[in-house]
mmCIF file of C-alpha atoms in Angstrom:
data_model
loop_
_atom_site.group_PDB
_atom_site.id
_atom_site.type_symbol
_atom_site.label_atom_id
_atom_site.label_comp_id
_atom_site.label_asym_id
_atom_site.label_seq_id
_atom_site.Cartn_x
_atom_site.Cartn_y
_atom_site.Cartn_z
ATOM 1 C CA MET A 1 -34.463 18.460 -2.114
ATOM 2 C CA THR A 2 -31.945 16.093 -3.693
ATOM 3 C CA TRP A 3 -28.387 16.482 -2.411
ATOM 4 C CA THR A 4 -25.566 16.323 -4.955
ATOM 5 C CA LEU A 5 -21.826 16.084 -4.522
ATOM 6 C CA PRO A 6 -20.127 19.495 -4.756
ATOM 7 C CA GLU A 7 -17.176 20.052 -7.048
ATOM 8 C CA PRO A 8 -13.879 19.260 -5.279
ATOM 9 C CA MET A 9 -12.018 21.921 -3.352
ATOM 10 C CA LEU A 10 -8.566 22.313 -4.899
ATOM 11 C CA SER A 11 -5.020 23.176 -3.843
ATOM 12 C CA ALA A 12 -2.341 25.510 -5.163
ATOM 13 C CA ALA A 13 1.354 24.612 -5.213
ATOM 14 C CA VAL A 14 3.659 26.481 -2.810
ATOM 15 C CA ASN A 15 7.438 26.557 -2.514
ATOM 16 C CA SER A 16 7.687 26.480 1.284
ATOM 17 C CA PRO A 17 7.234 23.317 3.390
ATOM 18 C CA ASP A 18 6.583 25.368 6.535
ATOM 19 C CA LEU A 19 3.187 24.913 8.204
ATOM 20 C CA PRO A 20 1.499 28.345 8.440
ATOM 21 C CA GLN A 21 -0.060 29.418 11.716
ATOM 22 C CA GLY A 22 -3.781 28.740 11.790
ATOM 23 C CA TRP A 23 -3.491 25.869 9.313
ATOM 24 C CA ALA A 24 -3.410 22.082 9.571
ATOM 25 C CA ALA A 25 -1.188 19.746 7.563
ATOM 26 C CA GLU A 26 -2.010 16.404 5.971
ATOM 27 C CA PRO A 27 0.248 13.987 4.084
ATOM 28 C CA LYS A 28 -0.113 14.234 0.302
ATOM 29 C CA TRP A 29 -0.875 10.761 -1.015
ATOM 30 C CA ASP A 30 0.372 9.381 -4.324
ATOM 31 C CA GLY A 31 -3.070 8.264 -5.390
ATOM 32 C CA PHE A 32 -6.186 9.249 -7.286
ATOM 33 C CA ARG A 33 -8.457 11.960 -5.877
ATOM 34 C CA ALA A 34 -12.012 10.734 -5.465
ATOM 35 C CA GLN A 35 -15.303 11.760 -3.899
ATOM 36 C CA LEU A 36 -17.864 9.294 -2.609
ATOM 37 C CA SER A 37 -21.525 9.623 -1.714
ATOM 38 C CA THR A 38 -23.981 6.989 -0.528
ATOM 39 C CA GLU A 39 -27.723 7.371 -0.054
ATOM 40 C CA ALA A 40 -30.499 4.795 0.080
ATOM 41 C CA GLY A 41 -28.222 2.128 -1.381
ATOM 42 C CA GLN A 42 -27.101 4.307 -4.287
ATOM 43 C CA VAL A 43 -23.362 4.946 -4.418
ATOM 44 C CA VAL A 44 -21.535 7.638 -6.363
ATOM 45 C CA LEU A 45 -17.765 7.312 -6.661
ATOM 46 C CA ARG A 46 -16.205 9.822 -9.009
ATOM 47 C CA SER A 47 -12.811 11.258 -9.882
ATOM 48 C CA ARG A 48 -11.870 14.881 -9.474
ATOM 49 C CA ARG A 49 -12.754 15.427 -13.135
ATOM 50 C CA GLY A 50 -16.119 13.727 -12.777
ATOM 51 C CA THR A 51 -15.313 10.253 -14.144
ATOM 52 C CA ASP A 52 -17.522 7.493 -12.739
ATOM 53 C CA LEU A 53 -15.229 5.136 -10.814
ATOM 54 C CA ALA A 54 -17.808 2.914 -9.120
ATOM 55 C CA GLY A 55 -17.462 0.029 -11.582
ATOM 56 C CA MET A 56 -13.665 0.108 -11.328
ATOM 57 C CA PHE A 57 -13.540 -0.122 -7.524
ATOM 58 C CA PRO A 58 -16.277 -2.563 -6.459
ATOM 59 C CA GLU A 59 -14.630 -3.163 -3.083
ATOM 60 C CA ILE A 60 -15.042 0.529 -2.191
ATOM 61 C CA VAL A 61 -18.683 0.507 -3.253
ATOM 62 C CA ALA A 62 -19.352 -2.627 -1.187
ATOM 63 C CA ALA A 63 -17.657 -1.085 1.862
ATOM 64 C CA THR A 64 -20.105 1.842 1.934
ATOM 65 C CA ALA A 65 -22.273 -0.513 3.998
ATOM 66 C CA GLN A 66 -20.033 0.529 6.900
ATOM 67 C CA LEU A 67 -21.045 4.191 6.527
ATOM 68 C CA PRO A 68 -24.157 5.950 7.811
ATOM 69 C CA ASP A 69 -26.752 6.509 5.107
ATOM 70 C CA ALA A 70 -26.656 9.886 3.327
ATOM 71 C CA THR A 71 -22.914 10.400 3.897
ATOM 72 C CA ALA A 72 -20.270 11.786 1.528
ATOM 73 C CA LEU A 73 -16.488 11.745 1.808
ATOM 74 C CA ASP A 74 -13.587 13.339 -0.038
ATOM 75 C CA GLY A 75 -10.306 11.485 -0.215
ATOM 76 C CA GLU A 76 -7.718 9.578 -2.167
ATOM 77 C CA LEU A 77 -7.862 6.152 -3.763
ATOM 78 C CA VAL A 78 -4.570 4.328 -3.233
ATOM 79 C CA VAL A 79 -3.079 0.901 -3.845
ATOM 80 C CA TRP A 80 -0.322 -0.523 -1.654
ATOM 81 C CA GLU A 81 2.275 -2.955 -2.951
ATOM 82 C CA SER A 82 5.357 -4.212 -1.092
ATOM 83 C CA GLY A 83 5.021 -1.603 1.637
ATOM 84 C CA ARG A 84 4.640 1.460 -0.576
ATOM 85 C CA LEU A 85 2.043 3.292 -2.618
ATOM 86 C CA ALA A 86 1.906 1.936 -6.172
ATOM 87 C CA PHE A 87 0.416 4.523 -8.532
ATOM 88 C CA GLU A 88 1.112 2.256 -11.502
ATOM 89 C CA ARG A 89 -1.108 -0.461 -9.983
ATOM 90 C CA LEU A 90 -3.788 2.147 -9.376
ATOM 91 C CA GLN A 91 -3.650 3.184 -13.031
ATOM 92 C CA GLY A 92 -3.876 -0.486 -13.928
ATOM 93 C CA ARG A 93 -7.081 -0.697 -11.905
ATOM 94 C CA LEU A 94 -8.515 2.234 -13.854
ATOM 95 C CA ARG A 95 -7.809 0.476 -17.152
ATOM 96 C CA ARG A 96 -9.179 -2.926 -16.255
ATOM 97 C CA GLY A 97 -12.834 -2.249 -17.077
ATOM 98 C CA ALA A 98 -14.602 -5.610 -17.096
ATOM 99 C CA GLY A 99 -11.765 -7.127 -15.067
ATOM 100 C CA ALA A 100 -12.367 -4.788 -12.126
ATOM 101 C CA VAL A 101 -13.605 -7.524 -9.787
ATOM 102 C CA GLU A 102 -10.538 -9.679 -10.402
ATOM 103 C CA ALA A 103 -8.281 -6.635 -10.073
ATOM 104 C CA SER A 104 -9.881 -5.729 -6.740
ATOM 105 C CA THR A 105 -8.454 -8.973 -5.373
ATOM 106 C CA THR A 106 -5.063 -8.704 -7.078
ATOM 107 C CA TRP A 107 -4.510 -5.006 -6.330
ATOM 108 C CA PRO A 108 -7.017 -4.068 -3.601
ATOM 109 C CA SER A 109 -7.519 -0.361 -3.095
ATOM 110 C CA HIS A 110 -8.089 1.799 -0.033
ATOM 111 C CA PHE A 111 -10.042 5.020 0.296
ATOM 112 C CA VAL A 112 -8.037 7.460 2.426
ATOM 113 C CA ALA A 113 -10.644 9.928 3.711
ATOM 114 C CA PHE A 114 -9.488 13.466 4.446
ATOM 115 C CA ASP A 115 -12.816 15.324 4.502
ATOM 116 C CA VAL A 116 -16.504 14.765 5.190
ATOM 117 C CA LEU A 117 -18.963 16.664 3.000
ATOM 118 C CA ARG A 118 -22.182 15.167 4.312
ATOM 119 C CA LEU A 119 -22.847 13.208 7.467
ATOM 120 C CA ALA A 120 -26.043 11.180 7.979
ATOM 121 C CA GLY A 121 -28.016 13.664 5.900
ATOM 122 C CA THR A 122 -26.376 16.871 7.183
ATOM 123 C CA ASP A 123 -24.441 18.971 4.678
ATOM 124 C CA THR A 124 -21.129 19.778 6.366
ATOM 125 C CA THR A 125 -19.441 21.830 3.631
ATOM 126 C CA ALA A 126 -20.182 25.123 5.395
ATOM 127 C CA TRP A 127 -18.485 23.918 8.572
ATOM 128 C CA PRO A 128 -14.899 25.081 9.189
ATOM 129 C CA TYR A 129 -12.181 22.528 8.530
ATOM 130 C CA ARG A 130 -11.514 21.951 12.231
ATOM 131 C CA ARG A 131 -15.169 20.974 12.806
ATOM 132 C CA ARG A 132 -15.301 18.759 9.715
ATOM 133 C CA ARG A 133 -12.087 17.089 10.835
ATOM 134 C CA THR A 134 -13.487 16.314 14.289
ATOM 135 C CA ALA A 135 -16.637 14.901 12.693
ATOM 136 C CA LEU A 136 -14.535 12.719 10.381
ATOM 137 C CA GLU A 137 -12.469 11.364 13.283
ATOM 138 C CA ASP A 138 -15.652 10.667 15.266
ATOM 139 C CA LEU A 139 -17.130 8.840 12.277
ATOM 140 C CA PHE A 140 -14.135 6.497 12.091
ATOM 141 C CA ALA A 141 -14.124 5.911 15.852
ATOM 142 C CA GLU A 142 -17.857 5.421 16.364
ATOM 143 C CA ARG A 143 -18.333 3.216 13.314
ATOM 144 C CA GLN A 144 -15.001 1.447 13.819
ATOM 145 C CA LEU A 145 -14.398 1.758 10.101
ATOM 146 C CA SER A 146 -12.009 -0.848 8.732
ATOM 147 C CA ALA A 147 -10.361 -1.588 5.386
ATOM 148 C CA PRO A 148 -10.738 -0.375 2.735
ATOM 149 C CA TRP A 149 -11.369 2.804 4.743
ATOM 150 C CA ALA A 150 -8.386 4.715 6.097
ATOM 151 C CA LEU A 151 -8.310 8.013 7.981
ATOM 152 C CA CYS A 152 -5.813 10.536 6.643
ATOM 153 C CA PRO A 153 -3.587 11.926 9.428
ATOM 154 C CA SER A 154 -3.874 15.625 10.265
ATOM 155 C CA THR A 155 -1.735 17.816 12.509
ATOM 156 C CA THR A 156 -1.178 21.387 13.623
ATOM 157 C CA ASP A 157 2.309 20.511 14.907
ATOM 158 C CA PRO A 158 5.041 21.842 12.578
ATOM 159 C CA ASP A 159 7.513 19.122 13.635
ATOM 160 C CA THR A 160 5.070 16.366 12.694
ATOM 161 C CA ALA A 161 4.383 17.990 9.338
ATOM 162 C CA THR A 162 8.121 18.179 8.705
ATOM 163 C CA GLU A 163 8.507 14.501 9.581
ATOM 164 C CA TRP A 164 5.924 13.598 6.944
ATOM 165 C CA LEU A 165 8.198 15.100 4.295
ATOM 166 C CA SER A 166 10.546 12.151 4.881
ATOM 167 C CA TRP A 167 7.878 9.604 3.944
ATOM 168 C CA THR A 168 8.779 9.697 0.252
ATOM 169 C CA ALA A 169 10.270 6.195 0.519
ATOM 170 C CA VAL A 170 6.751 4.787 0.872
ATOM 171 C CA GLY A 171 5.368 6.943 -1.915
ATOM 172 C CA MET A 172 4.134 10.075 -0.129
ATOM 173 C CA GLU A 173 4.442 13.171 -2.314
ATOM 174 C CA GLY A 174 4.622 15.866 0.357
ATOM 175 C CA VAL A 175 2.085 17.720 2.484
ATOM 176 C CA CYS A 176 -1.170 19.623 2.043
ATOM 177 C CA PHE A 177 -2.055 22.666 4.161
ATOM 178 C CA LYS A 178 -5.645 23.539 5.072
ATOM 179 C CA ARG A 179 -6.824 26.617 6.939
ATOM 180 C CA LEU A 180 -8.559 25.605 10.170
ATOM 181 C CA GLU A 181 -11.426 28.083 9.814
ATOM 182 C CA ASP A 182 -12.142 27.575 6.106
ATOM 183 C CA PRO A 183 -15.344 25.952 4.874
ATOM 184 C CA TYR A 184 -15.222 23.474 2.000
ATOM 185 C CA ARG A 185 -15.219 25.707 -1.084
ATOM 186 C CA PRO A 186 -16.003 23.814 -4.319
ATOM 187 C CA SER A 187 -13.608 24.465 -7.231
ATOM 188 C CA VAL A 188 -11.632 27.022 -5.189
ATOM 189 C CA ARG A 189 -7.871 26.587 -4.751
ATOM 190 C CA GLY A 190 -8.039 27.365 -1.059
ATOM 191 C CA TRP A 191 -5.695 24.592 0.065
ATOM 192 C CA ARG A 192 -1.931 24.552 -0.445
ATOM 193 C CA LYS A 193 0.367 21.690 -1.406
ATOM 194 C CA TYR A 194 4.095 21.238 -1.132
ATOM 195 C CA LYS A 195 5.685 18.406 -3.112
ATOM 196 C CA VAL A 196 9.112 17.067 -2.182
ATOM 197 C CA ARG A 197 9.510 14.797 -5.175
ATOM 198 C CA GLU A 198 11.855 15.898 -7.935
ATOM 199 C CA THR A 199 9.320 15.088 -10.627
ATOM 200 C CA GLN A 200 7.062 17.798 -11.992
ATOM 201 C CA GLU A 201 3.977 18.159 -14.148
ATOM 202 C CA ALA A 202 3.830 19.643 -17.631
ATOM 203 C CA ILE A 203 1.362 19.931 -20.514
ATOM 204 C CA VAL A 204 1.808 18.082 -23.803
ATOM 205 C CA GLY A 205 1.707 20.668 -26.597
ATOM 206 C CA ALA A 206 3.213 18.682 -29.460
ATOM 207 C CA ILE A 207 4.804 15.340 -30.291
ATOM 208 C CA THR A 208 7.368 13.826 -32.597
ATOM 209 C CA GLY A 209 6.272 10.761 -34.509
ATOM 210 C CA SER A 210 2.562 10.280 -35.160
ATOM 211 C CA LEU A 211 -0.581 10.455 -33.053
ATOM 212 C CA ALA A 212 -0.809 6.681 -33.263
ATOM 213 C CA ALA A 213 2.836 6.175 -32.267
ATOM 214 C CA SER A 214 4.378 9.242 -30.618
ATOM 215 C CA ARG A 215 8.142 9.073 -30.110
ATOM 216 C CA SER A 216 8.656 12.005 -27.749
ATOM 217 C CA LEU A 217 6.601 14.779 -26.170
ATOM 218 C CA LEU A 218 7.108 18.526 -26.376
ATOM 219 C CA LEU A 219 6.118 20.033 -23.058
ATOM 220 C CA GLY A 220 4.837 23.361 -21.890
ATOM 221 C CA ARG A 221 3.467 25.293 -18.958
ATOM 222 C CA LEU A 222 1.003 28.151 -18.702
ATOM 223 C CA ASP A 223 2.426 31.557 -17.859
ATOM 224 C CA ALA A 224 0.699 34.153 -15.690
ATOM 225 C CA ARG A 225 -1.351 35.276 -18.708
ATOM 226 C CA GLY A 226 -2.578 31.752 -19.391
ATOM 227 C CA LEU A 227 -0.392 31.298 -22.493
ATOM 228 C CA LEU A 228 1.357 27.977 -23.105
ATOM 229 C CA GLN A 229 5.138 28.371 -23.033
ATOM 230 C CA TYR A 230 7.565 25.698 -24.212
ATOM 231 C CA THR A 231 9.662 24.096 -21.466
ATOM 232 C CA GLY A 232 11.370 21.136 -23.160
ATOM 233 C CA ARG A 233 10.825 17.637 -24.460
ATOM 234 C CA THR A 234 11.033 14.061 -23.274
ATOM 235 C CA THR A 235 13.353 11.235 -24.128
ATOM 236 C CA THR A 236 12.052 8.548 -26.493
ATOM 237 C CA LEU A 237 8.893 7.034 -25.085
ATOM 238 C CA ALA A 238 8.455 3.408 -24.138
ATOM 239 C CA ARG A 239 6.022 1.560 -26.378
ATOM 240 C CA ALA A 240 3.450 1.116 -23.605
ATOM 241 C CA ALA A 241 3.369 4.851 -22.875
ATOM 242 C CA SER A 242 3.159 5.690 -26.563
ATOM 243 C CA THR A 243 0.244 3.299 -26.987
ATOM 244 C CA ARG A 244 -1.664 4.766 -24.066
ATOM 245 C CA LEU A 245 -1.094 8.330 -25.233
ATOM 246 C CA SER A 246 -2.516 7.468 -28.640
ATOM 247 C CA GLY A 247 -5.943 7.279 -27.025
ATOM 248 C CA LEU A 248 -5.552 10.605 -25.210
ATOM 249 C CA LEU A 249 -3.893 12.998 -27.651
ATOM 250 C CA VAL A 250 -6.111 15.039 -29.979
ATOM 251 C CA PRO A 251 -4.929 16.914 -33.109
ATOM 252 C CA ALA A 252 -4.505 20.632 -32.543
ATOM 253 C CA ALA A 253 -7.395 22.927 -33.348
ATOM 254 C CA ALA A 254 -6.972 26.250 -35.100
ATOM 255 C CA GLY A 255 -5.171 28.832 -33.023
ATOM 256 C CA HIS A 256 -2.767 26.495 -31.228
ATOM 257 C CA PRO A 257 -0.306 28.758 -29.342
ATOM 258 C CA TRP A 258 2.702 27.075 -30.979
ATOM 259 C CA THR A 259 1.502 27.444 -34.559
ATOM 260 C CA GLY A 260 4.481 28.426 -36.737
ATOM 261 C CA TRP A 261 7.074 27.680 -34.067
ATOM 262 C CA THR A 262 10.202 25.637 -34.695
ATOM 263 C CA PHE A 263 11.876 23.455 -32.081
ATOM 264 C CA SER A 264 15.541 22.583 -31.742
ATOM 265 C CA ALA A 265 16.521 18.919 -31.949
ATOM 266 C CA GLY A 266 19.107 19.414 -29.207
ATOM 267 C CA TRP A 267 20.813 21.934 -26.954
ATOM 268 C CA GLY A 268 23.275 24.015 -28.965
ATOM 269 C CA THR A 269 22.296 22.543 -32.366
ATOM 270 C CA ARG A 270 20.597 24.157 -35.359
ATOM 271 C CA GLU A 271 18.743 21.030 -36.431
ATOM 272 C CA THR A 272 14.974 21.342 -35.999
ATOM 273 C CA LEU A 273 12.400 18.741 -35.060
ATOM 274 C CA THR A 274 9.451 17.679 -37.178
ATOM 275 C CA VAL A 275 6.515 17.909 -34.808
ATOM 276 C CA THR A 276 2.758 17.432 -34.732
ATOM 277 C CA LEU A 277 0.828 19.931 -32.644
ATOM 278 C CA VAL A 278 -1.822 18.510 -30.293
ATOM 279 C CA GLN A 279 -4.502 20.056 -28.143
ATOM 280 C CA PRO A 280 -2.715 21.144 -24.919
ATOM 281 C CA GLU A 281 -4.988 19.169 -22.608
ATOM 282 C CA VAL A 282 -2.968 16.130 -21.510
ATOM 283 C CA VAL A 283 -0.814 16.461 -18.377
ATOM 284 C CA VAL A 284 2.221 14.265 -17.756
ATOM 285 C CA GLU A 285 4.695 13.980 -14.910
ATOM 286 C CA VAL A 286 8.353 13.986 -15.887
ATOM 287 C CA ALA A 287 11.715 13.647 -14.179
ATOM 288 C CA ALA A 288 14.184 16.304 -15.326
ATOM 289 C CA ASP A 289 17.610 17.375 -14.134
ATOM 290 C CA VAL A 290 18.291 20.833 -12.751
ATOM 291 C CA ALA A 291 20.034 22.166 -15.856
ATOM 292 C CA ARG A 292 17.858 24.962 -17.282
ATOM 293 C CA ASP A 293 18.382 27.854 -19.646
ATOM 294 C CA SER A 294 17.564 31.482 -18.858
ATOM 295 C CA ALA A 295 13.945 30.949 -19.929
ATOM 296 C CA ASP A 296 13.488 28.032 -17.481
ATOM 297 C CA ARG A 297 13.511 25.414 -20.243
ATOM 298 C CA PHE A 298 15.052 21.963 -19.768
ATOM 299 C CA ARG A 299 18.528 21.801 -21.281
ATOM 300 C CA HIS A 300 18.293 18.005 -21.495
ATOM 301 C CA PRO A 301 15.358 15.750 -22.375
ATOM 302 C CA ALA A 302 13.157 14.776 -19.448
ATOM 303 C CA ARG A 303 12.069 11.216 -18.732
ATOM 304 C CA LEU A 304 8.357 10.489 -18.768
ATOM 305 C CA HIS A 305 7.370 9.316 -15.298
ATOM 306 C CA ARG A 306 3.647 8.836 -15.826
ATOM 307 C CA ILE A 307 0.534 10.216 -17.489
ATOM 308 C CA ARG A 308 -1.661 12.260 -15.146
ATOM 309 C CA THR A 309 -5.228 11.804 -16.356
ATOM 310 C CA ASP A 310 -6.361 13.047 -12.947
ATOM 311 C CA LEU A 311 -4.905 16.530 -13.546
ATOM 312 C CA THR A 312 -5.805 19.429 -15.819
ATOM 313 C CA PRO A 313 -3.429 22.006 -17.336
ATOM 314 C CA ALA A 314 -4.441 24.435 -14.588
ATOM 315 C CA ASP A 315 -2.885 22.066 -12.033
ATOM 316 C CA THR A 316 0.631 22.371 -13.469
ATOM 317 C CA PRO A 317 3.169 24.853 -12.026
ATOM 318 C CA LEU A 318 3.266 28.236 -13.694
ATOM 319 C CA PHE A 319 5.983 28.985 -16.220
ATOM 320 C CA GLN A 320 8.597 31.192 -14.575
ATOM 321 C CA THR A 321 11.044 33.301 -16.580
ATOM 322 C CA ARG A 322 14.324 33.617 -14.726
#
């Protein structure tokens, strides 16, 4: 029977950085989630959303020669630059296409493995995390895996997990928590994540300007009922960001949740914005100050930090009414 990669196990955001009893902690990398499988010389390298990444990261594909045949890993693709994780360089790798080989030399990537899904032909997804973790550590030790492979740290020590929260200077986002006795559950949000960065994700629901040249983004989040609620807008976009978004934004279909809404041009003003509704599918990460109104909307425009093509609307924090 042919073995296929399972859908990724997912994480849910939590507000507490404390390591729960019976769980392990791992650093949360500022990278691109990826799964890898190799069998009989055939390599699959795909993103969390199923995008084929093999052609974009030839150095990772070549390095599968270090792995046992019929092995699959879950992890994070990262790029280091000047002693820190460089997500922008990683996104540049994803956009290079035909220039992937050249880019692999200019901005070489690493695959930070945090789980093993198959090992030398044995499906390990039903194993508890603690057993999968031991198998992953043994794989690195016995095979003496070297770059571009990297083993993600893991700990059950609360003090160590707390120390990792101070690694933001090198680009770490926070920590992930994984229950020691849990199997690998595809598509289930059984892991937890705590982010220490002040940026946050939101969904693009509308824009000012045009689809070809958006000027600013109107942002939203899903509430507990799954409805998109408005949370604020961004400052004027840089040309490069506007250009990239033009290939991602899609005109709104009938039944957009903001149909008929009006949006204020500024806090405390009566002037309204002229907006174009778009399909609420694109996720962005923004930096916003702490000033909010009673409905948890930004009182001041947020600054676009980056576009998160690796995330879906379901990955954004829930809208919370104060």
